[in-house]
Amino acid sequence: MDSHALRKLFEQVRRKRLSPDQAVERLRHLPFEDLGFAKIDHHRALRQGMPEVIFAQGKTPLQVADIFTRLAAHGGNVLATRATEEQFAAVAAAMDLAEYRPEYRPIARAIVLKRDRKLQGKGVIVIVSAGTSDIPVAEEAVVTAELMGNNVQHIYDVGVAGIHRLLAHRGALAKAHVIVVCAGMEGALPSVVGGLVGVPVIAVPTSVGYGAAFEGLAALLGMMNSCASNVSVVNIDNGFGAGYVASLINRR
Amino acid sequence: MDSHALRKLFEQVRRKRLSPDQAVERLRHLPFEDLGFAKIDHHRALRQGMPEVIFAQGKTPLQVADIFTRLAAHGGNVLATRATEEQFAAVAAAMDLAEYRPEYRPIARAIVLKRDRKLQGKGVIVIVSAGTSDIPVAEEAVVTAELMGNNVQHIYDVGVAGIHRLLAHRGALAKAHVIVVCAGMEGALPSVVGGLVGVPVIAVPTSVGYGAAFEGLAALLGMMNSCASNVSVVNIDNGFGAGYVASLINRR
Amino acid sequence: MDSHALRKLFEQVRRKRLSPDQAVERLRHLPFEDLGFAKIDHHRALRQGMPEVIFAQGKTPLQVADIFTRLAAHGGNVLATRATEEQFAAVAAAMDLAEYRPEYRPIARAIVLKRDRKLQGKGVIVIVSAGTSDIPVAEEAVVTAELMGNNVQHIYDVGVAGIHRLLAHRGALAKAHVIVVCAGMEGALPSVVGGLVGVPVIAVPTSVGYGAAFEGLAALLGMMNSCASNVSVVNIDNGFGAGYVASLINRR
Amino acid sequence: MDSHALRKLFEQVRRKRLSPDQAVERLRHLPFEDLGFAKIDHHRALRQGMPEVIFAQGKTPLQVADIFTRLAAHGGNVLATRATEEQFAAVAAAMDLAEYRPEYRPIARAIVLKRDRKLQGKGVIVIVSAGTSDIPVAEEAVVTAELMGNNVQHIYDVGVAGIHRLLAHRGALAKAHVIVVCAGMEGALPSVVGGLVGVPVIAVPTSVGYGAAFEGLAALLGMMNSCASNVSVVNIDNGFGAGYVASLINRR
Amino acid sequence: MDSHALRKLFEQVRRKRLSPDQAVERLRHLPFEDLGFAKIDHHRALRQGMPEVIFAQGKTPLQVADIFTRLAAHGGNVLATRATEEQFAAVAAAMDLAEYRPEYRPIARAIVLKRDRKLQGKGVIVIVSAGTSDIPVAEEAVVTAELMGNNVQHIYDVGVAGIHRLLAHRGALAKAHVIVVCAGMEGALPSVVGGLVGVPVIAVPTSVGYGAAFEGLAALLGMMNSCASNVSVVNIDNGFGAGYVASLINRR
Amino acid sequence: MDSHALRKLFEQVRRKRLSPDQAVERLRHLPFEDLGFAKIDHHRALRQGMPEVIFAQGKTPLQVADIFTRLAAHGGNVLATRATEEQFAAVAAAMDLAEYRPEYRPIARAIVLKRDRKLQGKGVIVIVSAGTSDIPVAEEAVVTAELMGNNVQHIYDVGVAGIHRLLAHRGALAKAHVIVVCAGMEGALPSVVGGLVGVPVIAVPTSVGYGAAFEGLAALLGMMNSCASNVSVVNIDNGFGAGYVASLINRR
Amino acid sequence: MDSHALRKLFEQVRRKRLSPDQAVERLRHLPFEDLGFAKIDHHRALRQGMPEVIFAQGKTPLQVADIFTRLAAHGGNVLATRATEEQFAAVAAAMDLAEYRPEYRPIARAIVLKRDRKLQGKGVIVIVSAGTSDIPVAEEAVVTAELMGNNVQHIYDVGVAGIHRLLAHRGALAKAHVIVVCAGMEGALPSVVGGLVGVPVIAVPTSVGYGAAFEGLAALLGMMNSCASNVSVVNIDNGFGAGYVASLINRR
Amino acid sequence: MDSHALRKLFEQVRRKRLSPDQAVERLRHLPFEDLGFAKIDHHRALRQGMPEVIFAQGKTPLQVADIFTRLAAHGGNVLATRATEEQFAAVAAAMDLAEYRPEYRPIARAIVLKRDRKLQGKGVIVIVSAGTSDIPVAEEAVVTAELMGNNVQHIYDVGVAGIHRLLAHRGALAKAHVIVVCAGMEGALPSVVGGLVGVPVIAVPTSVGYGAAFEGLAALLGMMNSCASNVSVVNIDNGFGAGYVASLINRR
């Protein structure tokens, strides 16, 4: 928990092997991470149960396997998002003899190594998707939130054009501590959900749609302009980010 | 109903004052509008009760008054949209002695001359607005539809972030023959309304909002991507167009 | 037509098995769809002859076949848009022994199961395309409108740069009850058609074009700004939506 | 807490003044808000200390005064955002004889009526601004969060081009329960702050900047793409929304 | 040159087999193209030497071959742009026994059938390209202009970052009757060329470039804002259009 | 016609006052314009009748008057575009005693000094406007073309939504040597005109419209994607540029 | 040059008033700026002759005067950009009795206080503008570079449509150590200049132009895509930034 | 160093084989490059050690090999950017017998022929990347700068969300003569680096990211709006351009 390098420096001053001036000088040339400032330790405390994360898209299976095993050596949970089955095969092979085995969540396109199963969140995180095509993004949020120690519940395919489908789940929404809403096309669902509840809503625009959906831009703009005051937004298709922010809120 | 010029031409051929070749030649030089094709007459029939329309924005009061009186001379209803009180004063002064007096609708920013009061529409047109700031656009649609001989009903301030406000009006929506929905910001309301009913919904994005609303672009894109199949869209703030299209549908 | 659950609740109150307070409490926990509000029934009435619809793009053949057969079990018409021949083969195999057989419409890229052949529309729907490349979108509108019980007529390849081609069809246009116009590139055709007729025109921008066509954006913007008052617009390449809206209008 | 109308209905069934069928029928015609579903009551509980809010921009002083006094009559806190001194003067005049007097916060451009002073938030909300020009937006967040019962601390003018200014405040950041970061131009500050802490960061792009800042679009896009996982974003210049979301998180 | 149908109609009136009224009526139902208005003939005169054109991209080899042979039957020149070698093979096969054989221009990606070799243009058309990557677009303009009976000269790879390369060709530029300039990236060349000459310059933005070139948008905007008064612009990569417009100008 | 400086240099070499090496050296330091290359003289020849032009917008009346009188001193025609009446007053005052007096064209917002009245153009330039709001831009083209020595004819208010209005002018269009078409909103008119004629069409998008017209962008994109091959485009509202290009074409 | 706080800490350890552990702990709570890292001192050394800068736009005259005098108290040069004459008057009044008096540069819209007149730059900085309307931006660069101790030369009104004007200055360009090029509209000039020289070129897009110039966006995109390898770009109208970067380069 | 052609011309005048008039005439027809103006020679001097460059993307292996060997024949360094291994194989084969052999740098995707190894730069160029995905772009800058004779140092994976990683390298940054910073997503790193140093920073937006990164547009806009005054920007992914500009600055 302390900074070895720093303490050693002070020891040397104490033993008068270094004058204060020399110590100041030397301090200036120490690599920053050796200073062991509180932030890092504090962070570690905060970060209990937080997964190490790999954005697998665009990496080779071997690269993913390599980073994954390296992160797994830290002892916590590990998550690789946007991962293919080929990447998972490489990770599984690399961790064949490990005590904990990674698993693949195909819809979320995630490789998950879950060792720390302690519940960190105080309430339930509800993940909502507007259509069935938004489910992969929603599942990425689900996997992320679960790996960060939360009770997660999902409500899928409750888009605004059939509002009764959403209203049927008002009970579940009312019990949520924080809600993630994934929607493509016009991205209207977060506003409706936001109006039904009094808790923070994390909106995720998805690239679902065609034509004037412009790869999620229409949904993104819609969500930025939400008339519900409790909505904030993450990047297009960023289920991971939404699950991460929701988990942090759920720990408050 | 017939084309005087055309008939005369045929008469001349019949009386052999013109050879067919000469007639063909002459036909080529006749102005098109003299041909008297069916479309024009047919149009007139269709157009009963349709107002003559002026887009007043950017015109001087005198110009508006001049065009207004000229159109009023045709005998039907006249509508000036995006009109100021100054423009109305000029129109009112110019028509001081006329049998029918124009009136000003300040919220809709419209000058209206209503002489033909025959009901043309079969059912009720319902005009919905998401927020109170969208009301001027909605009122433009109301005035247009009324002037075109329709029963019009409005439901205002029923935005999606308080969905119960909208649902309280489901009875009225269910009875509508056609619905106009005006919304700015995220423009989500037409999808919700569209999902509640089985009739055509005309969506009007409004320039209400700020920041990433981009003067109505966010709402426009949202509406183009509506997940409700019964929604079609007109230009930003185009309450007139929506009222016009709704009126045509209501005559079907 | 009634809501079984609701009536049962009232029965229990009547028989004093539940106090009103208990009933109120229980009502709060009933799933919404069990409430059997009028909208749903009313909808069903309105929806006679409306197809169940699948957006096939991005789904596996098996998924499409699975959903298709499930929807077909409801007894009405079924439509899968943006479908490939492979998807059709899977659907056809899955419905091999069914009484009604689906058929594939290759240009419209649609799988169609038509059982309800009752005419629902009052007039003729005319579907117009600017160029030959716009025909797939137009055909999607044709298939949709036919499946919804309409007389449909098409006029193809009548783009504005050869206006006489369009004018040659003025007779057909004049007889239409509602018109769908599909155009890419500059998207100008709906304005011209709109000016020729007095009925609603549904404009469909298509992604036909290159360079500054920006995948249909140029056509979309053009149509949003149509100088014809009777034009409303659906999403880029959304032939289905245009056919759907036109069908609703044709039932008015 | 209960719904009077609903209970009355059940009473009538119990007393056999209505048959269950009649009750079902009548239920269908009850206005929705009379149904008294849990959500509304639950909401009220959640909403303790939440201000009633007016978006004053574009409204006349009289309109603002009128709405303000009406909302003030509900007994809670009232907030008018984007308000001018003229609007405040009208509000102050209208509430001249009231027990609680509104005050004007000129930098935040807010009119505030604070009666409920109970602390609702669990921790400290830290509001950060990149430059001095972002302070009005940051102050809107400050005022909102204070009115919602939070301890608020601000750190201003710590933009990324002088990173040592920000780092000097690491202690304060580390103690925050939730952080709001307002930045215009390149909008980079939320990523840096997000990397320093383990709590949710609400990013507010501001319209500060010129040229390629495009009225806040550059900052908005930057924040949407933040490489820090704990960042979510609200609309350009939406200090109110950020303060509101932060307050909700601080109550978790 | 005359319209058979029209003349026949007049003949019938002359022979009194039709009354003028009947003739007017019949005229209304004649297909437009049968009317033989002057425009068409006049056009034909103007169009001497103008090729029939096919936009081959996205068509199957058989479709291209089919249209090509049909157009070739008209007797004039035929041009297929954006054509692949496969499409050419199909065309060549289909026209194996024809008197005139089509040829393939691989850089211009054009299939050309040239029978009418009469010189139509008065002066020289100079086609300029900024870089070597712009040459395919420039060659499309060359092929088009040649097929329309012009003397064409090309000057390639004279981009603005090596202005001496362009200046070395000032003699050729000064002799041109009309100039086509193809450029991608910043699209600056048309302005420089426009400033060097006193003749019309047709600018063609190309999709050459990467990153902020945005598929030709940067070049397009640059050319629209040319500070040279003699520049007009066609669509991105539209070498055909530029060659066509230049040919028309060269016939003036 | 020759370059005095250059000839003098050669004279000195001839008289052996300079060695060839010294002459080469000196040549390197000569200002470019002293080299007297053909282009400049040739240009002057080409430019007979071309006006000197001032873009008056954003300049003070005195600045415009100052530049105008300086250019007027060259002896040819002078044109100030986007000029206000105040600017004209200043110009008129400054040229009070001059032989030729400038005149103001209020609709075109142009100050014109016409001394050279020689006809330079071979045929008629027809300037077309879609709506009445496009007339100022069209008039700028008219004034420019007239000042450059052309016979100009205008056809106004013939937008595509009333195609018969345009078709009534087919005779005039057919006689044009080159056509300028000004249109805002959807910008469709150039395609229709282009299809009716066999001559070059210069399209001018105007900023007329609102909402999704985006200050002329919709019209610009529409015109860039014109399906008529004879259309090229200039900047939004650039009537001057269109008149200039048309004048050059008319001299071919 | 040293950090007092740090040294004191080491002293206390040396005197054994603090244990190393206590010192580490305390270090964690020291404000960052007290650590006295080299960067800050080093920076000061680097920054000799660099002006303190105020972005005056949007500030009141009093605010500008206040900041200006405060910065002036540091002893170096002070620059206020985007300043009005009113702001200057306030600054001048506030510094009425100071030894050095600020001056106003109206075209550059800058208030300048120059005390340190030492030449810092090694070579000449040449500032080029395409048109006369770009001169205010260019002058902002001139003022900035001069205040930072550079020899500055300007070449104005040498836009690409009259390339000979630019070429006439090739001598001056060839002698530059670094070049700033300001251009609006198509923004082509930096590419041409970049091709003529072998030194760094800083390109400044300006908001000069109209229509498709989109407030400088066209120029910005053009410059980003420059085909000259020695061009880098700053924000639209950012003459200050260009002058600043050029000054830094000139000190290398 | 001199221009043979020019001298010969002067010789002929001196020998009176040509009159001055004839010489002037002939001079006009000399190709520009034969004039041997100072710029070119001067350039050559400046350009010592500058590589000949090929943009290999989109070229066939044979084309690259052909151009590469041709450029290699000039005797200097050669660089092919955006090159594949296939293209390298072709180049290597073509230069099999050459004295200097090209090598392939796979991460930078560059083919390099380095013969001139003289150090041209005065200081160290530091190349920084925000993430590991930005390294290919950064390496392109490294290869370019090395080939142009610079000491290059790189600092990778120091994105703003972990600011301590960057701060750990402050020593290296402080010693740089010029810095290149490559970053995708929000593109915030150049501002932070710019604030830490007093030397020019060349920012390279990369296309790394997804969703609202819009292929590098978000990073580009962020960098254009950098609040650090010493930042200028090159095109998205343009590592070559950044390395080139940095090299020029490093020679100052």
Tab-separated table of N, CA, C and O in Angstrom, chain C residues 36-79:
chain	number	residue	atom	x	y	z
C	36	GLY	N	-56.505	-5.191	-20.746
C	36	GLY	CA	-57.435	-5.251	-21.867
C	36	GLY	C	-58.081	-3.931	-22.224
C	36	GLY	O	-59.278	-3.866	-22.490
C	37	PHE	N	-57.321	-2.868	-22.252
C	37	PHE	CA	-57.899	-1.581	-22.624
C	37	PHE	C	-58.410	-1.598	-24.044
C	37	PHE	O	-57.955	-2.368	-24.878
C	38	ALA	N	-59.314	-0.708	-24.306
C	38	ALA	CA	-59.994	-0.635	-25.598
C	38	ALA	C	-59.026	-0.555	-26.761
C	38	ALA	O	-59.239	-1.149	-27.800
C	39	LYS	N	-57.951	0.200	-26.555
C	39	LYS	CA	-57.039	0.426	-27.667
C	39	LYS	C	-56.711	-0.852	-28.416
C	39	LYS	O	-56.703	-0.908	-29.649
C	40	ILE	N	-56.438	-1.878	-27.670
C	40	ILE	CA	-55.961	-3.094	-28.304
C	40	ILE	C	-57.041	-3.717	-29.167
C	40	ILE	O	-56.820	-4.040	-30.327
C	41	ASP	N	-58.202	-3.807	-28.632
C	41	ASP	CA	-59.288	-4.377	-29.425
C	41	ASP	C	-59.585	-3.503	-30.641
C	41	ASP	O	-59.711	-3.995	-31.765
C	42	HIS	N	-59.719	-2.243	-30.352
C	42	HIS	CA	-59.990	-1.290	-31.414
C	42	HIS	C	-58.931	-1.440	-32.517
C	42	HIS	O	-59.252	-1.495	-33.705
C	43	HIS	N	-57.702	-1.561	-32.063
C	43	HIS	CA	-56.618	-1.752	-33.002
C	43	HIS	C	-56.842	-2.975	-33.866
C	43	HIS	O	-56.667	-2.948	-35.071
C	44	ARG	N	-57.187	-4.039	-33.194
C	44	ARG	CA	-57.379	-5.274	-33.940
C	44	ARG	C	-58.389	-5.062	-35.057
C	44	ARG	O	-58.190	-5.490	-36.182
C	45	ALA	N	-59.449	-4.318	-34.725
C	45	ALA	CA	-60.466	-4.070	-35.739
C	45	ALA	C	-59.860	-3.282	-36.901
C	45	ALA	O	-60.018	-3.627	-38.066
C	46	LEU	N	-59.128	-2.234	-36.547
C	46	LEU	CA	-58.515	-1.403	-37.573
C	46	LEU	C	-57.546	-2.200	-38.430
C	46	LEU	O	-57.368	-1.927	-39.605
C	47	ARG	N	-56.907	-3.134	-37.781
C	47	ARG	CA	-55.772	-3.782	-38.417
C	47	ARG	C	-56.149	-4.917	-39.345
C	47	ARG	O	-55.275	-5.632	-39.818
C	48	GLN	N	-57.418	-5.115	-39.598
C	48	GLN	CA	-57.804	-6.200	-40.495
C	48	GLN	C	-57.058	-6.121	-41.807
C	48	GLN	O	-57.053	-5.100	-42.459
C	49	GLY	N	-56.475	-7.241	-42.158
C	49	GLY	CA	-55.764	-7.280	-43.419
C	49	GLY	C	-54.362	-6.734	-43.335
C	49	GLY	O	-53.613	-6.751	-44.310
C	50	MET	N	-53.950	-6.230	-42.177
C	50	MET	CA	-52.580	-5.733	-42.050
C	50	MET	C	-51.641	-6.908	-41.862
C	50	MET	O	-51.922	-7.821	-41.088
C	51	PRO	N	-50.534	-6.887	-42.564
C	51	PRO	CA	-49.621	-8.018	-42.456
C	51	PRO	C	-48.807	-7.940	-41.157
C	51	PRO	O	-48.583	-6.873	-40.620
C	52	GLU	N	-48.415	-9.099	-40.670
C	52	GLU	CA	-47.352	-9.161	-39.679
C	52	GLU	C	-46.042	-8.977	-40.445
C	52	GLU	O	-45.875	-9.528	-41.531
C	53	VAL	N	-45.101	-8.230	-39.910
C	53	VAL	CA	-43.933	-7.844	-40.698
C	53	VAL	C	-42.614	-8.211	-40.009
C	53	VAL	O	-42.475	-8.056	-38.792
C	54	ILE	N	-41.668	-8.717	-40.791
C	54	ILE	CA	-40.317	-9.022	-40.303
C	54	ILE	C	-39.313	-8.212	-41.098
C	54	ILE	O	-39.375	-8.205	-42.335
C	55	PHE	N	-38.408	-7.532	-40.418
C	55	PHE	CA	-37.284	-6.878	-41.096
C	55	PHE	C	-36.157	-7.915	-41.140
C	55	PHE	O	-35.473	-8.143	-40.149
C	56	ALA	N	-36.001	-8.584	-42.279
C	56	ALA	CA	-35.156	-9.790	-42.341
C	56	ALA	C	-33.662	-9.485	-42.354
C	56	ALA	O	-32.843	-10.328	-41.977
C	57	GLN	N	-33.307	-8.282	-42.776
C	57	GLN	CA	-31.886	-7.935	-42.932
C	57	GLN	C	-31.105	-8.184	-41.637
C	57	GLN	O	-31.538	-7.763	-40.562
C	58	GLY	N	-29.999	-8.892	-41.740
C	58	GLY	CA	-29.161	-9.116	-40.570
C	58	GLY	C	-29.598	-10.317	-39.743
C	58	GLY	O	-28.973	-10.619	-38.728
C	59	LYS	N	-30.665	-10.980	-40.158
C	59	LYS	CA	-31.084	-12.177	-39.437
C	59	LYS	C	-30.617	-13.411	-40.210
C	59	LYS	O	-30.472	-13.385	-41.434
C	60	THR	N	-30.404	-14.520	-39.514
C	60	THR	CA	-30.025	-15.754	-40.198
C	60	THR	C	-31.267	-16.352	-40.859
C	60	THR	O	-32.397	-16.076	-40.435
C	61	PRO	N	-31.077	-17.196	-41.892
C	61	PRO	CA	-32.233	-17.851	-42.519
C	61	PRO	C	-33.101	-18.573	-41.490
C	61	PRO	O	-34.334	-18.485	-41.537
C	62	LEU	N	-32.476	-19.231	-40.541
C	62	LEU	CA	-33.265	-19.977	-39.563
C	62	LEU	C	-34.089	-19.042	-38.684
C	62	LEU	O	-35.246	-19.322	-38.373
C	63	GLN	N	-33.481	-17.934	-38.289
C	63	GLN	CA	-34.232	-16.967	-37.480
C	63	GLN	C	-35.457	-16.463	-38.238
C	63	GLN	O	-36.556	-16.388	-37.694
C	64	VAL	N	-35.241	-16.114	-39.525
C	64	VAL	CA	-36.360	-15.612	-40.326
C	64	VAL	C	-37.439	-16.681	-40.433
C	64	VAL	O	-38.646	-16.411	-40.246
C	65	ALA	N	-37.019	-17.923	-40.697
C	65	ALA	CA	-37.996	-19.016	-40.846
C	65	ALA	C	-38.770	-19.200	-39.551
C	65	ALA	O	-39.995	-19.404	-39.558
C	66	ASP	N	-38.064	-19.116	-38.459
C	66	ASP	CA	-38.691	-19.320	-37.164
C	66	ASP	C	-39.745	-18.254	-36.873
C	66	ASP	O	-40.891	-18.555	-36.522
C	67	ILE	N	-39.348	-16.997	-37.047
C	67	ILE	CA	-40.293	-15.903	-36.777
C	67	ILE	C	-41.462	-15.967	-37.757
C	67	ILE	O	-42.618	-15.791	-37.389
C	68	PHE	N	-41.126	-16.252	-39.028
C	68	PHE	CA	-42.158	-16.272	-40.064
C	68	PHE	C	-43.247	-17.296	-39.734
C	68	PHE	O	-44.446	-17.010	-39.792
C	69	THR	N	-42.833	-18.487	-39.375
C	69	THR	CA	-43.831	-19.526	-39.103
C	69	THR	C	-44.637	-19.180	-37.854
C	69	THR	O	-45.838	-19.446	-37.796
C	70	ARG	N	-43.969	-18.597	-36.861
C	70	ARG	CA	-44.686	-18.185	-35.672
C	70	ARG	C	-45.769	-17.139	-35.994
C	70	ARG	O	-46.909	-17.243	-35.550
C	71	LEU	N	-45.378	-16.147	-36.820
C	71	LEU	CA	-46.347	-15.126	-37.190
C	71	LEU	C	-47.444	-15.708	-38.078
C	71	LEU	O	-48.614	-15.328	-37.974
C	72	ALA	N	-47.037	-16.638	-38.945
C	72	ALA	CA	-48.023	-17.247	-39.843
C	72	ALA	C	-49.095	-17.976	-39.048
C	72	ALA	O	-50.253	-18.111	-39.495
C	73	ALA	N	-48.736	-18.433	-37.876
C	73	ALA	CA	-49.697	-19.162	-37.052
C	73	ALA	C	-50.852	-18.276	-36.581
C	73	ALA	O	-51.902	-18.773	-36.172
C	74	HIS	N	-50.645	-16.937	-36.657
C	74	HIS	CA	-51.723	-16.034	-36.239
C	74	HIS	C	-52.862	-16.006	-37.242
C	74	HIS	O	-53.917	-15.446	-36.972
C	75	GLY	N	-52.610	-16.509	-38.443
C	75	GLY	CA	-53.697	-16.625	-39.395
C	75	GLY	C	-53.798	-15.530	-40.436
C	75	GLY	O	-54.548	-15.649	-41.390
C	76	GLY	N	-53.052	-14.431	-40.314
C	76	GLY	CA	-53.150	-13.338	-41.269
C	76	GLY	C	-52.057	-13.387	-42.327
C	76	GLY	O	-51.381	-14.404	-42.512
C	77	ASN	N	-51.881	-12.282	-42.999
C	77	ASN	CA	-50.805	-12.169	-43.978
C	77	ASN	C	-49.479	-11.932	-43.267
C	77	ASN	O	-49.436	-11.353	-42.184
C	78	VAL	N	-48.383	-12.391	-43.895
C	78	VAL	CA	-47.056	-12.197	-43.328
C	78	VAL	C	-46.127	-11.643	-44.400
C	78	VAL	O	-46.199	-12.053	-45.559
C	79	LEU	N	-45.278	-10.712	-43.999
C	79	LEU	CA	-44.358	-10.071	-44.939
C	79	LEU	C	-42.969	-10.007	-44.311
C	79	LEU	O	-42.825	-9.545	-43.178
